[in-house]
Amino acid sequence: MISFHSVEMRINDVSIIQKLDLQIKAGELFVLIGPSGCGKTTTMKMINRLIEPTSGRIEINGEDVSLADPVELRRNIGYVIQQIALFPHMTIGQNVSLVPRLKKADQAQYEKKVDELLDMVGLDPKVFKNRYPAELSGGQQQRVGVIRAMAADPPIILMDEPFSALDPISREQLQDEFVRLQKTIKKTIVFVTHDMDEAIKISDRICLMNNGAVVQVDSPEKLLQRPANSFVADFIGIKRLKGAQERQAVSSAKKATLPRWSIS
Ligand SMILES: Nc1ncnc2c1ncn2[C@@H]1O[C@H](COP(=O)(O)OP(=O)(O)OP(=O)(O)O)[C@@H](O)[C@H]1O
């Protein structure tokens, strides 16, 4: 369990995060969503100490993270960001197994693990394990980034808009694979997104933030059925409408670029 106790973050006297109290349960997929600049990334980065709070306390299983060695802490917390940076001179297999190798895990065991992980996200290990990142599409690289964060089997994974650089169709595919994967691995995942449909599809609970504060934390069903106030209702409505419009625009553009004879 990750818990925030009256956590505040200020930069030059400007309040970025205001008295945040949050409990993220072990094994849940917890989404942080809210308008741009509301403090989602800051909240997430305080968990692995990439950002330090000005006051308050964050605990992981009752241990104060401010007392943990940051390097050791990050070794046990997977981290996936929007622009996955794979090492270009390493094969996909080497990229995925980097952390277990650094942790001196058993060679044969992690070879097997890499194959299993590649399989889980629909990348045939026989085809992809020995390829280099430049030989993969953006969506395939993003899949590798997701499983790389899982290779060392960390109990917690932080994901900051991991699918947002993808086109809507690849994004939906990867979301489906991710939901299936999480059902098997049951990690504690904190996931930042701008996409309300994505949040509804993948999450156990959604935390909607505004101006550095939590507005509502609930299951997707409850959030949709019982928004706490008009800000929540408006946010859900506007975000879902925009998402639908974006998907429609991409699908129309794809149709327009297909040869005439392939349109049924
Ligand atoms: N180093 C910094 N110096 C000054 N202000 C900062 C700094 N880092 C973040 N901020 C401000 O803190 C606020 C929260 O930023 P944060 O990146 O956490 O928001 P976010 O909700 O993740 O935004 P987005 O959805 O646009 O990525 C923003 O107003 C941002 O401008």
Coordinates of C-alpha atoms and ligand atoms in Angstrom, one line a residue:
M1 CA 0.0 0.0 0.0
I2 CA 1.2 3.5 -0.8
S3 CA -0.1 6.3 1.4
F4 CA 0.2 10.0 1.3
H5 CA -0.3 11.9 4.6
S6 CA -0.9 15.6 4.3
V7 CA 1.7 15.9 1.5
E8 CA 2.4 19.4 0.2
M9 CA 4.7 20.6 -2.6
R10 CA 5.6 24.2 -3.1
I11 CA 7.9 25.8 -5.6
N12 CA 9.0 29.4 -4.9
D13 CA 6.0 29.8 -2.6
V14 CA 3.6 28.6 -5.3
S15 CA 1.5 25.6 -4.1
I16 CA 1.8 22.7 -6.5
I17 CA 0.3 20.0 -4.3
Q18 CA -2.0 20.9 -1.4
K19 CA -2.3 18.7 1.7
L20 CA -2.8 15.5 -0.2
D21 CA -4.1 12.4 1.6
L22 CA -4.4 9.3 -0.5
Q23 CA -4.3 5.5 -0.1
I24 CA -3.4 3.3 -3.0
K25 CA -4.1 -0.3 -2.3
A26 CA -1.6 -3.2 -3.1
G27 CA -2.4 -4.8 -6.4
E28 CA -4.7 -2.0 -7.7
L29 CA -4.5 0.0 -10.9
F30 CA -4.9 3.5 -9.7
V31 CA -5.3 6.2 -12.3
L32 CA -4.4 9.9 -11.7
I33 CA -6.3 12.2 -14.1
G34 CA -7.1 15.9 -14.2
P35 CA -6.5 19.1 -16.3
S36 CA -3.0 19.9 -17.5
G37 CA -0.9 21.3 -14.7
C38 CA -3.1 20.0 -11.9
G39 CA -0.2 18.0 -10.3
K40 CA -0.5 14.4 -11.6
T41 CA 3.1 13.9 -12.5
T42 CA 4.4 15.7 -9.4
T43 CA 2.2 13.4 -7.2
M44 CA 3.6 10.3 -9.0
K45 CA 7.2 11.4 -8.9
M46 CA 7.1 11.9 -5.2
I47 CA 6.5 8.1 -4.8
N48 CA 10.0 7.2 -6.2
R49 CA 11.6 10.4 -4.8
L50 CA 12.2 12.0 -8.2
I51 CA 10.5 15.0 -6.5
E52 CA 10.6 15.6 -2.7
P53 CA 7.5 17.0 -0.9
T54 CA 7.9 20.2 1.0
S55 CA 6.0 18.7 3.9
G56 CA 4.0 15.6 4.8
R57 CA 4.9 11.9 4.5
I58 CA 4.6 9.2 1.9
E59 CA 4.8 5.6 3.0
I60 CA 5.1 2.3 1.1
N61 CA 3.8 -0.5 3.3
G62 CA 4.2 1.7 6.3
E63 CA 7.8 2.7 5.6
D64 CA 8.6 6.4 5.1
V65 CA 10.0 6.8 1.6
S66 CA 12.0 9.8 2.7
L67 CA 14.2 7.5 4.8
A68 CA 14.8 5.0 1.9
D69 CA 17.9 5.1 -0.2
P70 CA 16.6 6.7 -3.5
V71 CA 18.6 4.2 -5.7
E72 CA 17.4 1.2 -3.8
L73 CA 13.8 2.6 -3.8
R74 CA 13.8 3.1 -7.6
R75 CA 15.1 -0.4 -8.1
N76 CA 11.9 -1.7 -6.6
I77 CA 9.6 0.7 -8.5
G78 CA 9.2 0.3 -12.2
Y79 CA 8.8 3.5 -14.2
V80 CA 7.4 4.0 -17.7
I81 CA 7.1 7.3 -19.4
Q82 CA 5.5 8.6 -22.6
Q83 CA 8.7 8.7 -24.7
I84 CA 10.2 5.3 -24.1
A85 CA 14.0 5.4 -24.4
L86 CA 15.3 2.0 -25.2
F87 CA 19.1 1.6 -25.5
P88 CA 19.6 1.7 -29.3
H89 CA 22.8 -0.4 -29.2
M90 CA 21.1 -3.2 -27.3
T91 CA 18.7 -5.8 -28.6
I92 CA 15.2 -6.0 -27.3
G93 CA 16.1 -9.0 -25.2
Q94 CA 19.0 -7.1 -23.7
N95 CA 16.9 -4.0 -23.1
V96 CA 14.2 -6.0 -21.3
S97 CA 16.6 -7.9 -19.1
L98 CA 18.8 -5.0 -18.2
V99 CA 17.4 -4.5 -14.7
P100 CA 17.3 -8.2 -13.7
R101 CA 20.9 -8.4 -15.0
L102 CA 22.0 -5.4 -12.9
K103 CA 20.3 -7.1 -9.9
K104 CA 22.4 -10.2 -10.7
A105 CA 19.3 -12.4 -11.2
D106 CA 19.8 -16.0 -12.5
Q107 CA 20.7 -15.9 -16.2
A108 CA 18.5 -18.8 -17.3
Q109 CA 15.6 -17.6 -15.3
Y110 CA 15.6 -14.1 -16.8
E111 CA 16.0 -15.5 -20.3
K112 CA 12.8 -17.4 -19.8
K113 CA 11.1 -14.4 -18.2
V114 CA 12.0 -12.1 -21.1
D115 CA 10.3 -14.7 -23.5
E116 CA 7.2 -14.8 -21.3
L117 CA 7.0 -11.0 -21.1
L118 CA 7.4 -10.5 -24.9
D119 CA 4.7 -13.2 -25.5
M120 CA 2.4 -11.4 -23.1
V121 CA 2.4 -8.3 -25.1
G122 CA 2.0 -10.1 -28.5
L123 CA 5.7 -9.8 -29.6
D124 CA 7.0 -13.3 -30.7
P125 CA 10.3 -13.7 -28.9
K126 CA 11.7 -15.7 -31.9
V127 CA 11.1 -12.7 -34.1
F128 CA 11.7 -9.7 -31.7
K129 CA 14.2 -10.7 -29.0
N130 CA 17.3 -10.2 -31.2
R131 CA 16.1 -7.1 -33.1
Y132 CA 17.2 -3.6 -32.3
P133 CA 14.8 -0.8 -31.2
A134 CA 15.2 1.0 -34.5
E135 CA 13.7 -2.1 -36.2
L136 CA 10.4 -1.8 -34.2
S137 CA 7.4 0.4 -34.7
G138 CA 6.5 3.1 -32.1
G139 CA 3.8 0.8 -30.7
Q140 CA 6.1 -2.2 -30.5
Q141 CA 8.8 -0.1 -28.7
Q142 CA 6.2 1.1 -26.3
R143 CA 5.2 -2.5 -25.5
V144 CA 8.9 -3.2 -24.8
G145 CA 9.0 -0.2 -22.5
V146 CA 6.0 -1.5 -20.5
I147 CA 7.5 -5.0 -20.1
R148 CA 10.9 -3.7 -19.3
A149 CA 9.5 -2.0 -16.3
M150 CA 8.0 -5.4 -15.3
A151 CA 11.1 -7.6 -15.9
A152 CA 12.6 -7.1 -12.5
D153 CA 9.2 -8.0 -11.0
P154 CA 8.9 -4.7 -9.0
P155 CA 5.8 -4.7 -6.7
I156 CA 5.0 -1.1 -7.8
I157 CA 5.0 0.4 -11.3
L158 CA 4.6 4.1 -12.1
M159 CA 3.3 4.9 -15.6
D160 CA 3.2 8.5 -16.9
E161 CA 1.0 8.6 -20.0
P162 CA 2.7 5.5 -21.4
F163 CA 0.4 5.2 -24.4
S164 CA -0.3 8.8 -25.3
A165 CA 2.3 9.0 -28.1
L166 CA 0.5 6.2 -30.0
D167 CA -2.2 6.6 -32.6
P168 CA -5.7 5.8 -31.2
I169 CA -5.9 2.3 -32.7
S170 CA -2.5 1.1 -31.3
R171 CA -3.4 2.8 -28.1
E172 CA -6.6 0.7 -27.7
Q173 CA -4.8 -2.5 -28.6
L174 CA -2.1 -1.8 -26.0
Q175 CA -4.7 -0.9 -23.4
D176 CA -6.4 -4.3 -24.0
E177 CA -3.1 -6.1 -23.7
F178 CA -2.3 -4.1 -20.6
V179 CA -5.6 -5.0 -18.9
R180 CA -5.0 -8.7 -19.6
L181 CA -1.4 -8.5 -18.3
Q182 CA -2.4 -6.7 -15.1
K183 CA -5.0 -9.4 -14.4
T184 CA -2.2 -11.9 -14.3
I185 CA 0.6 -9.9 -12.6
K186 CA -1.6 -7.8 -10.2
K187 CA 1.0 -5.1 -9.6
T188 CA 0.3 -1.9 -7.7
I189 CA 0.2 0.5 -10.6
V190 CA -0.1 4.3 -10.5
F191 CA -1.0 5.5 -14.0
V192 CA -1.2 9.1 -15.2
T193 CA -3.4 9.8 -18.2
H194 CA -5.3 12.6 -19.9
D195 CA -7.7 10.1 -21.5
M196 CA -10.9 9.5 -19.6
D197 CA -11.9 6.5 -21.7
E198 CA -8.5 5.0 -21.1
A199 CA -8.9 5.6 -17.3
I200 CA -12.4 4.0 -17.3
K201 CA -11.2 1.0 -19.3
I202 CA -8.1 0.1 -17.4
S203 CA -8.5 1.3 -13.8
D204 CA -9.7 -0.2 -10.5
R205 CA -10.0 3.4 -9.2
I206 CA -9.7 6.8 -10.6
C207 CA -8.4 9.9 -8.7
L208 CA -9.5 13.1 -10.3
M209 CA -7.3 16.1 -9.4
N210 CA -7.6 19.8 -9.8
N211 CA -5.2 22.6 -8.8
G212 CA -3.0 20.2 -6.8
A213 CA -5.9 18.7 -4.8
V214 CA -8.0 15.6 -5.0
V215 CA -11.5 16.2 -6.1
Q216 CA -12.9 12.6 -6.2
V217 CA -11.5 9.1 -5.8
D218 CA -13.8 6.3 -6.9
S219 CA -14.2 3.2 -9.1
P220 CA -14.9 4.1 -12.8
E221 CA -18.5 3.0 -12.3
K222 CA -19.1 5.3 -9.3
L223 CA -17.3 8.2 -10.9
L224 CA -19.6 7.9 -13.9
Q225 CA -22.8 7.3 -12.0
R226 CA -22.2 9.7 -9.0
P227 CA -19.8 12.5 -9.9
A228 CA -19.1 14.4 -6.7
N229 CA -19.7 17.8 -8.2
S230 CA -20.2 19.7 -11.5
F231 CA -16.4 19.9 -12.1
V232 CA -16.2 16.1 -12.2
A233 CA -19.3 15.8 -14.3
D234 CA -18.0 18.4 -16.8
F235 CA -14.5 16.9 -16.9
I236 CA -15.8 13.4 -17.6
G237 CA -18.2 14.7 -20.3
I238 CA -15.7 16.9 -22.1
K239 CA -12.9 14.4 -22.0
R240 CA -15.1 11.5 -23.3
L241 CA -16.5 13.7 -26.1
K242 CA -13.0 14.8 -27.2
G243 CA -11.8 11.2 -27.1
A244 CA -14.6 10.1 -29.4
Q245 CA -14.0 13.0 -31.8
E246 CA -10.3 12.1 -32.0
R247 CA -11.0 8.5 -32.8
Q248 CA -13.6 9.4 -35.4
A249 CA -11.1 11.8 -37.1
V250 CA -8.4 9.2 -37.2
S251 CA -10.8 6.5 -38.6
S252 CA -12.0 9.0 -41.3
A253 CA -8.5 9.9 -42.2
K254 CA -7.5 6.3 -42.5
K255 CA -10.5 5.6 -44.7
A256 CA -9.7 8.6 -46.9
T257 CA -6.2 7.3 -47.5
L258 CA -7.2 3.7 -48.4
P259 CA -7.4 2.8 -52.1
R260 CA -11.1 3.2 -53.3
W261 CA -11.5 -0.6 -54.0
S262 CA -10.7 -1.5 -50.4
I263 CA -13.6 0.5 -49.0
S264 CA -16.5 -1.8 -48.5
Ligands
LIG1 N1 10.3 22.6 -11.8 C1 9.2 23.4 -11.8 N2 9.2 24.7 -11.6 C2 8.1 25.4 -11.5 N3 6.9 24.9 -11.6 C3 6.8 23.6 -11.9 C4 7.9 22.8 -12.0 N4 7.5 21.5 -12.2 C5 6.2 21.6 -12.3 N5 5.7 22.8 -12.1 C6 4.3 23.3 -12.1 O1 3.6 22.4 -11.2 C7 2.3 22.2 -11.7 C8 2.0 20.7 -11.7 O2 2.8 20.1 -12.7 P1 2.6 18.6 -13.1 O3 3.6 18.3 -14.2 O4 2.7 17.8 -11.9 O5 1.2 18.6 -13.7 P2 0.4 17.5 -14.6 O6 -1.0 17.4 -14.0 O7 1.2 16.3 -14.6 O8 0.4 18.2 -16.0 P3 0.3 17.7 -17.5 O9 -1.0 16.9 -17.6 O10 0.3 18.9 -18.3 O11 1.5 16.8 -17.7 C9 2.2 22.9 -13.0 O12 1.5 24.1 -12.9 C10 3.6 23.1 -13.4 O13 3.8 24.3 -14.2

